[in-house]
Short mmCIF file of C-alpha atoms and ligand atoms in Angstrom, two decimals:
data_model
loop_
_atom_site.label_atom_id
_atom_site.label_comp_id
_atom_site.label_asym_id
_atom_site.label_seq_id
_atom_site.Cartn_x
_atom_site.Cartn_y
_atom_site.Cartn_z
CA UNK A 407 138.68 75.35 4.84
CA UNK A 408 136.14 73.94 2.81
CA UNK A 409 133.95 71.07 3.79
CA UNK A 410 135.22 71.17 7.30
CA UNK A 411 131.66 72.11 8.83
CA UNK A 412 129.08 69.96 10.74
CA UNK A 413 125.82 70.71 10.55
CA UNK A 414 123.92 71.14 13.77
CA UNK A 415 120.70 72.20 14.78
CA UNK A 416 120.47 76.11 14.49
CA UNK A 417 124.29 76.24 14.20
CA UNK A 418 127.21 75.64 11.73
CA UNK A 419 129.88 74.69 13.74
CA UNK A 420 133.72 74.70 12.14
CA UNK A 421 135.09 71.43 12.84
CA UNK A 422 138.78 72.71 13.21
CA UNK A 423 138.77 76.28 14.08
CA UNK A 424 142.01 77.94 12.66
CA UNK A 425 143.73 80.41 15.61
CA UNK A 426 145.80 83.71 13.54
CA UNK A 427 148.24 84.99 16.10
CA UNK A 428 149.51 88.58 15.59
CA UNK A 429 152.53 89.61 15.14
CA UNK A 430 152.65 93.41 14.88
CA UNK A 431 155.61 94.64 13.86
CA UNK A 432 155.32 98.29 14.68
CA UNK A 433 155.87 100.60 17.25
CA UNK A 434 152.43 101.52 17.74
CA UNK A 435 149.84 99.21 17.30
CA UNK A 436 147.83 98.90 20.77
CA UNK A 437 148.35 96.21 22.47
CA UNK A 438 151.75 95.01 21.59
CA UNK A 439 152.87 97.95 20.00
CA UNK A 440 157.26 98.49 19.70
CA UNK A 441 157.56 94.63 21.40
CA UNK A 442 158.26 93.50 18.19
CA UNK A 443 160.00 96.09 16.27
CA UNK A 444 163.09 94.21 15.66
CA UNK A 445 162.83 91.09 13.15
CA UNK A 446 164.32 89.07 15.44
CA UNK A 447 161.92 89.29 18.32
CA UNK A 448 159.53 89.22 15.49
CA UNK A 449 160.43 86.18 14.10
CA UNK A 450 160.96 84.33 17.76
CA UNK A 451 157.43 85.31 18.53
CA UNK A 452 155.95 84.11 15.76
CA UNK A 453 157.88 80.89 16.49
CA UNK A 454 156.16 80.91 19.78
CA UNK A 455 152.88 81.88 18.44
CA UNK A 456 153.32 78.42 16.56
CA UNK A 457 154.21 76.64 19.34
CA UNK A 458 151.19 77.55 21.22
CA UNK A 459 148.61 76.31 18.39
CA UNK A 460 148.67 78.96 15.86
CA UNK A 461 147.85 77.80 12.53
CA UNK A 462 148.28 80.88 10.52
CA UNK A 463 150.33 83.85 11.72
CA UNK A 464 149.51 87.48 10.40
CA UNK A 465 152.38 89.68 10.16
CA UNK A 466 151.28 93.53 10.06
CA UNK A 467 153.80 96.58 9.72
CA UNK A 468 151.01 99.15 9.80
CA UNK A 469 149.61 100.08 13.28
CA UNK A 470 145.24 100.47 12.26
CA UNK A 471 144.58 101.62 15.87
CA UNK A 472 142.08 104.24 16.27
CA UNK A 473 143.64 107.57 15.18
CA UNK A 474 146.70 106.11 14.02
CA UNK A 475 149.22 107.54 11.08
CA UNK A 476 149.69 106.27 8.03
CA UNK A 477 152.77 104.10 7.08
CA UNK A 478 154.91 104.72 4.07
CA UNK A 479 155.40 101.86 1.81
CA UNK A 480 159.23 101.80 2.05
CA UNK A 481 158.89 101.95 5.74
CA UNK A 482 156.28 98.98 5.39
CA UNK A 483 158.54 96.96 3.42
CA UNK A 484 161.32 96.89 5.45
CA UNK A 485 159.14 95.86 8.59
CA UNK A 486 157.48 92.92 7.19
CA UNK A 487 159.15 91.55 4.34
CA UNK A 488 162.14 90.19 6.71
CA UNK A 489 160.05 88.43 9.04
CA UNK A 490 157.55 86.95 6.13
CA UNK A 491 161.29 85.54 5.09
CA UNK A 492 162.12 84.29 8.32
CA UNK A 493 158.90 82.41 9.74
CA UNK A 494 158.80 80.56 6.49
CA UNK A 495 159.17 77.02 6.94
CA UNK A 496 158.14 78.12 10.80
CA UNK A 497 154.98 75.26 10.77
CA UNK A 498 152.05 77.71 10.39
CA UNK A 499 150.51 79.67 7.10
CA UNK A 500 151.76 83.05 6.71
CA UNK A 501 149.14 86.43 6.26
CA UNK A 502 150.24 89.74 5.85
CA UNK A 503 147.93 92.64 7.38
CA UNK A 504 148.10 95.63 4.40
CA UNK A 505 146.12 97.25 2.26
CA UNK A 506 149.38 98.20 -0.19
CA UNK A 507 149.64 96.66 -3.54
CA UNK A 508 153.27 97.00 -3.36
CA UNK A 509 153.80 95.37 -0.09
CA UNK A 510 151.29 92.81 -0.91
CA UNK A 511 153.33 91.44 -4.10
CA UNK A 512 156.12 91.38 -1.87
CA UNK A 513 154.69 89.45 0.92
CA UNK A 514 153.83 86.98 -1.15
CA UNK A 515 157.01 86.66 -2.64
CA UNK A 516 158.45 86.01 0.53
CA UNK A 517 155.80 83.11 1.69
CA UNK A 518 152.85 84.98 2.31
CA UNK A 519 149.63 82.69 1.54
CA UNK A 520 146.92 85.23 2.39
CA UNK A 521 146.47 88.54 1.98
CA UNK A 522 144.88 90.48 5.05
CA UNK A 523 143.32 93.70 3.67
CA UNK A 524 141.58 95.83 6.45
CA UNK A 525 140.11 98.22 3.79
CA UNK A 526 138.42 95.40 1.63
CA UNK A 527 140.31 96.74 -1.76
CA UNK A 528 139.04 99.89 -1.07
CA UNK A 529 142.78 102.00 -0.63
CA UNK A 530 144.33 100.81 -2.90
CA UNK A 531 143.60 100.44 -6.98
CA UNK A 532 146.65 98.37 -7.43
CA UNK A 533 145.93 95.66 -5.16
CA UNK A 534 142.98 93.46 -6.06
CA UNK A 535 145.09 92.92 -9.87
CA UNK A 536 148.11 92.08 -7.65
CA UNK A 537 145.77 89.21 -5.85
CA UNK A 538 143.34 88.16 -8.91
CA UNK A 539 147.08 87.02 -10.33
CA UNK A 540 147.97 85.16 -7.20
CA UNK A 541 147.82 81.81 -5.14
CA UNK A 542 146.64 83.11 -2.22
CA UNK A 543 143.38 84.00 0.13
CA UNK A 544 142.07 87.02 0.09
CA UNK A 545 140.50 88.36 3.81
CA UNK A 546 138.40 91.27 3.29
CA UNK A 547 137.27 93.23 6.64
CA UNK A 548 134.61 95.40 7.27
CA UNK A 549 135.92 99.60 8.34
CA UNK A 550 133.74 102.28 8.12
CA UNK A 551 135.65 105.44 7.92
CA UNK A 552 139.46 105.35 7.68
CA UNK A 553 141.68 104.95 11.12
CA UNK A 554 142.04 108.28 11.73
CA UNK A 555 138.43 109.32 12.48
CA UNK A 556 136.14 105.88 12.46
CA UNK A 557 135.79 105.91 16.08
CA UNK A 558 134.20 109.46 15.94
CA UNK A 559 130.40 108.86 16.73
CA UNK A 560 130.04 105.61 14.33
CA UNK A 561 126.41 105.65 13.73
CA UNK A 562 124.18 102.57 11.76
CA UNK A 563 120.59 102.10 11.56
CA UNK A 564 121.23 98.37 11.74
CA UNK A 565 124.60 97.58 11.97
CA UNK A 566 124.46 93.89 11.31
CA UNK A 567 122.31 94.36 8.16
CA UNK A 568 125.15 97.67 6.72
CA UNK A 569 128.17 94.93 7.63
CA UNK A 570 126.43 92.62 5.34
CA UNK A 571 125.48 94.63 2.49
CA UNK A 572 129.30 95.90 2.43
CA UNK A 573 130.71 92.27 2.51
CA UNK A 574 128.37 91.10 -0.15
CA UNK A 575 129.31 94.39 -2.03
CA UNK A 576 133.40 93.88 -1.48
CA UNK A 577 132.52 90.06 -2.03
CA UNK A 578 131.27 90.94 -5.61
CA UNK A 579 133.86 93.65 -6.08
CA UNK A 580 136.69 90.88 -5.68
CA UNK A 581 134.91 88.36 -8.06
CA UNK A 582 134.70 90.67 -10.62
CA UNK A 583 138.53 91.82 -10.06
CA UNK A 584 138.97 88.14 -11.26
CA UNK A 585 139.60 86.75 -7.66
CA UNK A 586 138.58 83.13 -7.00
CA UNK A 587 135.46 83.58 -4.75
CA UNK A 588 136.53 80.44 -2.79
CA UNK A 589 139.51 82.41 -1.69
CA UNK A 590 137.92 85.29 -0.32
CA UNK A 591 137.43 85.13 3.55
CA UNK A 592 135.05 88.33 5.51
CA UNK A 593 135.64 89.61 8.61
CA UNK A 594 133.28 92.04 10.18
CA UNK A 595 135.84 94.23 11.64
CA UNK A 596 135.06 94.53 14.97
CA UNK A 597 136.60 97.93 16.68
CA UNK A 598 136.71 99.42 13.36
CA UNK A 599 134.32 102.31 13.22
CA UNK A 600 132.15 100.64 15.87
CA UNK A 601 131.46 101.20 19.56
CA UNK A 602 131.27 98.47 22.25
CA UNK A 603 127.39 97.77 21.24
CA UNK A 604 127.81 97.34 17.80
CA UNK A 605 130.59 95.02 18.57
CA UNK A 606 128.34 92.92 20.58
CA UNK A 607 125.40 92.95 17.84
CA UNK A 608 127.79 92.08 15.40
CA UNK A 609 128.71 89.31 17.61
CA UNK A 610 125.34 88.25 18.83
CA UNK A 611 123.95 87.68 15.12
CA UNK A 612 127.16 86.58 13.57
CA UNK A 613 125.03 83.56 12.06
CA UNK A 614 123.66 86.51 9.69
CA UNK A 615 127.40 86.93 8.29
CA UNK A 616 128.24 83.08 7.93
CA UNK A 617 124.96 83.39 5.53
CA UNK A 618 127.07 85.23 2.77
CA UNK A 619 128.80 81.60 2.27
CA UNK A 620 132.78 82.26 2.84
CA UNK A 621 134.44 81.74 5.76
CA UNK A 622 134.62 84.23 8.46
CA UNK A 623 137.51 85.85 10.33
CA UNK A 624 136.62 87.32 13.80
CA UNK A 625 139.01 89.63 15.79
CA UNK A 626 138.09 90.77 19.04
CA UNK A 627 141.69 90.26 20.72
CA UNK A 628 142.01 92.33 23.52
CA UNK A 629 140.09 95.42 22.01
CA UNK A 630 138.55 97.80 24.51
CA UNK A 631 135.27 96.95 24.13
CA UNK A 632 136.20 94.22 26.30
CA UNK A 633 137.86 95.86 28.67
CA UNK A 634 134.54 98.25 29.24
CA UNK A 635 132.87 95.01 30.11
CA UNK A 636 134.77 94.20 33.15
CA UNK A 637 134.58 94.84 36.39
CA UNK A 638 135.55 96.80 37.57
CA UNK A 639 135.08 98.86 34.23
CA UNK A 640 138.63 99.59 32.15
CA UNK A 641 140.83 96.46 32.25
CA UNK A 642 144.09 97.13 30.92
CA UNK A 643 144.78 95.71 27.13
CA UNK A 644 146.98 93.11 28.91
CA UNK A 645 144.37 91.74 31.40
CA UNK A 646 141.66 91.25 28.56
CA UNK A 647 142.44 88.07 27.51
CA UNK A 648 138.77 86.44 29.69
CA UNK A 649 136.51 88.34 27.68
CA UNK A 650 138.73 87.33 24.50
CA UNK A 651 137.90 84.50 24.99
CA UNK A 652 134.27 84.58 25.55
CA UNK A 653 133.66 86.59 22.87
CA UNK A 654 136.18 83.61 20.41
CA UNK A 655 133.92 80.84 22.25
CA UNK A 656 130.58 82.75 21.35
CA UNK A 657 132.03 83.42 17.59
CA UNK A 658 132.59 79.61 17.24
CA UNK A 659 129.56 78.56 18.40
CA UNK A 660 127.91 81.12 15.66
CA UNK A 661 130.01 79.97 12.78
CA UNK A 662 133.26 81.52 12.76
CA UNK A 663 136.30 79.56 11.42
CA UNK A 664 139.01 81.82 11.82
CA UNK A 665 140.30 83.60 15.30
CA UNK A 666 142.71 86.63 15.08
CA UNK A 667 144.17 86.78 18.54
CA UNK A 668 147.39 87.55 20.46
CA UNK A 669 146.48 85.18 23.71
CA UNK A 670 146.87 82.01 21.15
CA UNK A 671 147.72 79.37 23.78
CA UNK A 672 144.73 80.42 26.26
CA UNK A 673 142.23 80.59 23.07
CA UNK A 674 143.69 77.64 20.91
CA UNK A 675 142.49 75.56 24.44
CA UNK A 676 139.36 77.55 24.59
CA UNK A 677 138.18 76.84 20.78
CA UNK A 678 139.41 72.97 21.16
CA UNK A 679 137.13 72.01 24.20
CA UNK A 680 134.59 74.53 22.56
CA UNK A 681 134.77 72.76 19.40
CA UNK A 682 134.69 69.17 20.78
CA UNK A 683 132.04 70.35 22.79
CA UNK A 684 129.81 71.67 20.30
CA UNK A 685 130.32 68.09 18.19
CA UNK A 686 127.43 66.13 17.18
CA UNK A 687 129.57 63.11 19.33
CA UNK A 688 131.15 64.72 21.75
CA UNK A 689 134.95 63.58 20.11
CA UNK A 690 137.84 66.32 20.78
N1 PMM B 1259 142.23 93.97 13.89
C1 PMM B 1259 143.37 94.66 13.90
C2 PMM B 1259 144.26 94.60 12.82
N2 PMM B 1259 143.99 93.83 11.74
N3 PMM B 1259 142.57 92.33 10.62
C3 PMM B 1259 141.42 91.64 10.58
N4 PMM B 1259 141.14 90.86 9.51
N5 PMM B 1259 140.51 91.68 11.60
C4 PMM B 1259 140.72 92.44 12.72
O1 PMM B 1259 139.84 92.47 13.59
C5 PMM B 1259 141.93 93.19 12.79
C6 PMM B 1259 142.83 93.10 11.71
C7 PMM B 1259 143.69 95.52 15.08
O2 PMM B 1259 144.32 94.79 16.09
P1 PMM B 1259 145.92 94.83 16.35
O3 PMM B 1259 146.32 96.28 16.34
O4 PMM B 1259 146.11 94.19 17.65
O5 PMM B 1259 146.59 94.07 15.24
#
């Protein structure tokens, strides 16, 4: 991912913006929660996900909707490890979404090439050795709280400036944990602690983020903020996939390089006539 930006007036603008399609494999994760349970319709929708322009797929086992249980590591295991093992080879980098050591070592094991860590090393001790020891990238993500309770009355006297500060922070954390700082990716965790306002500040002055030098991971797939945007007012998680991609489009244009999304078709189109739109001449 290095290299791979033109400079523009006012804007950085990724030159191949990388689409991450999801594949949840749990029963409750909210917007494609129990589709996937079984490794095989796992595996054939990651497949898909390929098909339709994904360049990296993230496999997650843990459901981090708001309010959600935790998942025990044995159970985690047996949910991803399988279908790390059978979308390798599959055409697209493979991430895995925990924040376990254990699973983490075994992810990688099985083809894993980045590491998707929601809590930004925070849960677990284990797991920033596990990574300073291993070929991989490293995506930490901004949370504040824990799923449980973050999206009880977040609160942030500037919320762009406290996402920053924690990313530099985690950035530094990592570096000194003996990870290779060009491995690290931030993400600013929209939907994590934050309601529909701070998801739109964060979005609005993204350029702020892309200032802490790594490359940036935005995922704003279907979450409700979007769907208390439309109108009328409460679009269903299926029907959000417009505003996804505005809000992919708008995170492009501001610097982002890597899209977490389910819709990967629609917003693999969206981001390549973005892209070639945004370039100095115009070429797709
Ligand atoms: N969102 C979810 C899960 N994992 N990881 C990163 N890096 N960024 C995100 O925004 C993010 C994530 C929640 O969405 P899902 O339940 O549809 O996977």
């Amino acid at each position: 991912m290095e290299g791979s930006c033109a400079i523009l007036p006012m804007v950085v603008v990724p030159l191949s913006p990388v689409v991450m399609g999801v594949v949840n494999v749990t029963p409750d994760s909210f917007s494609d929660g129990g589709r996937y349970l079984r490794h095989a319709d796992a595996i054939a929708h990651g497949r898909s996900l390929v098909a339709q322009g994904a360049g990296i797929l993230d496999v997650g086992g843990e459901s981090t909707r708001p309010g959600a249980e935790p998942v025990g590591e044995a159970e985690e295991l047996r949910r991803v490890v399988p279908v790390l093992e059978g979308l390798a080879g599959a055409g697209a980098r493979l991430s895995v979404d925990t924040t376990k050591a254990a699973v983490a070592r075994a992810a990688l094991e099985a083809g894993a090439g980045i590491v998707n860590d929601v809590s930004a090393l925070r849960l677990d001790p284990e797991l920033a050795g596990v990574l300073a020891g291993a070929d991989c990238d490293v995506c930490l993500m901004h949370m504040l709280g824990e799923p449980r309770t973050m999206q009880d009355a977040p609160r942030y006297d500037d919320v762009v400036d406290e996402v920053k500060a924690f990313l530099a922070e985690r950035l530094a954390f990592a570096v000194g944990a003996g990870i290779a700082e060009e491995r690290v990716w931030l993400d600013p965790g929209i939907g994590f602690g934050k309601t529909a306002a701070h998801n739109l500040e964060l979005l609005r002055r993204l350029g702020e983020l892309v200032a802490l030098g790594r490359p940036l991971v935005v995922g704003t797939s279907r979450k409700s903020f979007l769907g208390l945007l439309s109108r009328p007012a409460g679009r269903e998680v299926g029907d959000r996939v417009a505003g996804t991609i505005a809000t992919n489009v708008l995170a492009l244009e501001r610097g982002a390089t890597i899209f977490r999304v389910h819709d990967v078709a629609a917003v693999h189109d969206a981001l390549a006539v973005a892209a070639a739109t945004l370039r100095p001449d115009g070429a797709g």
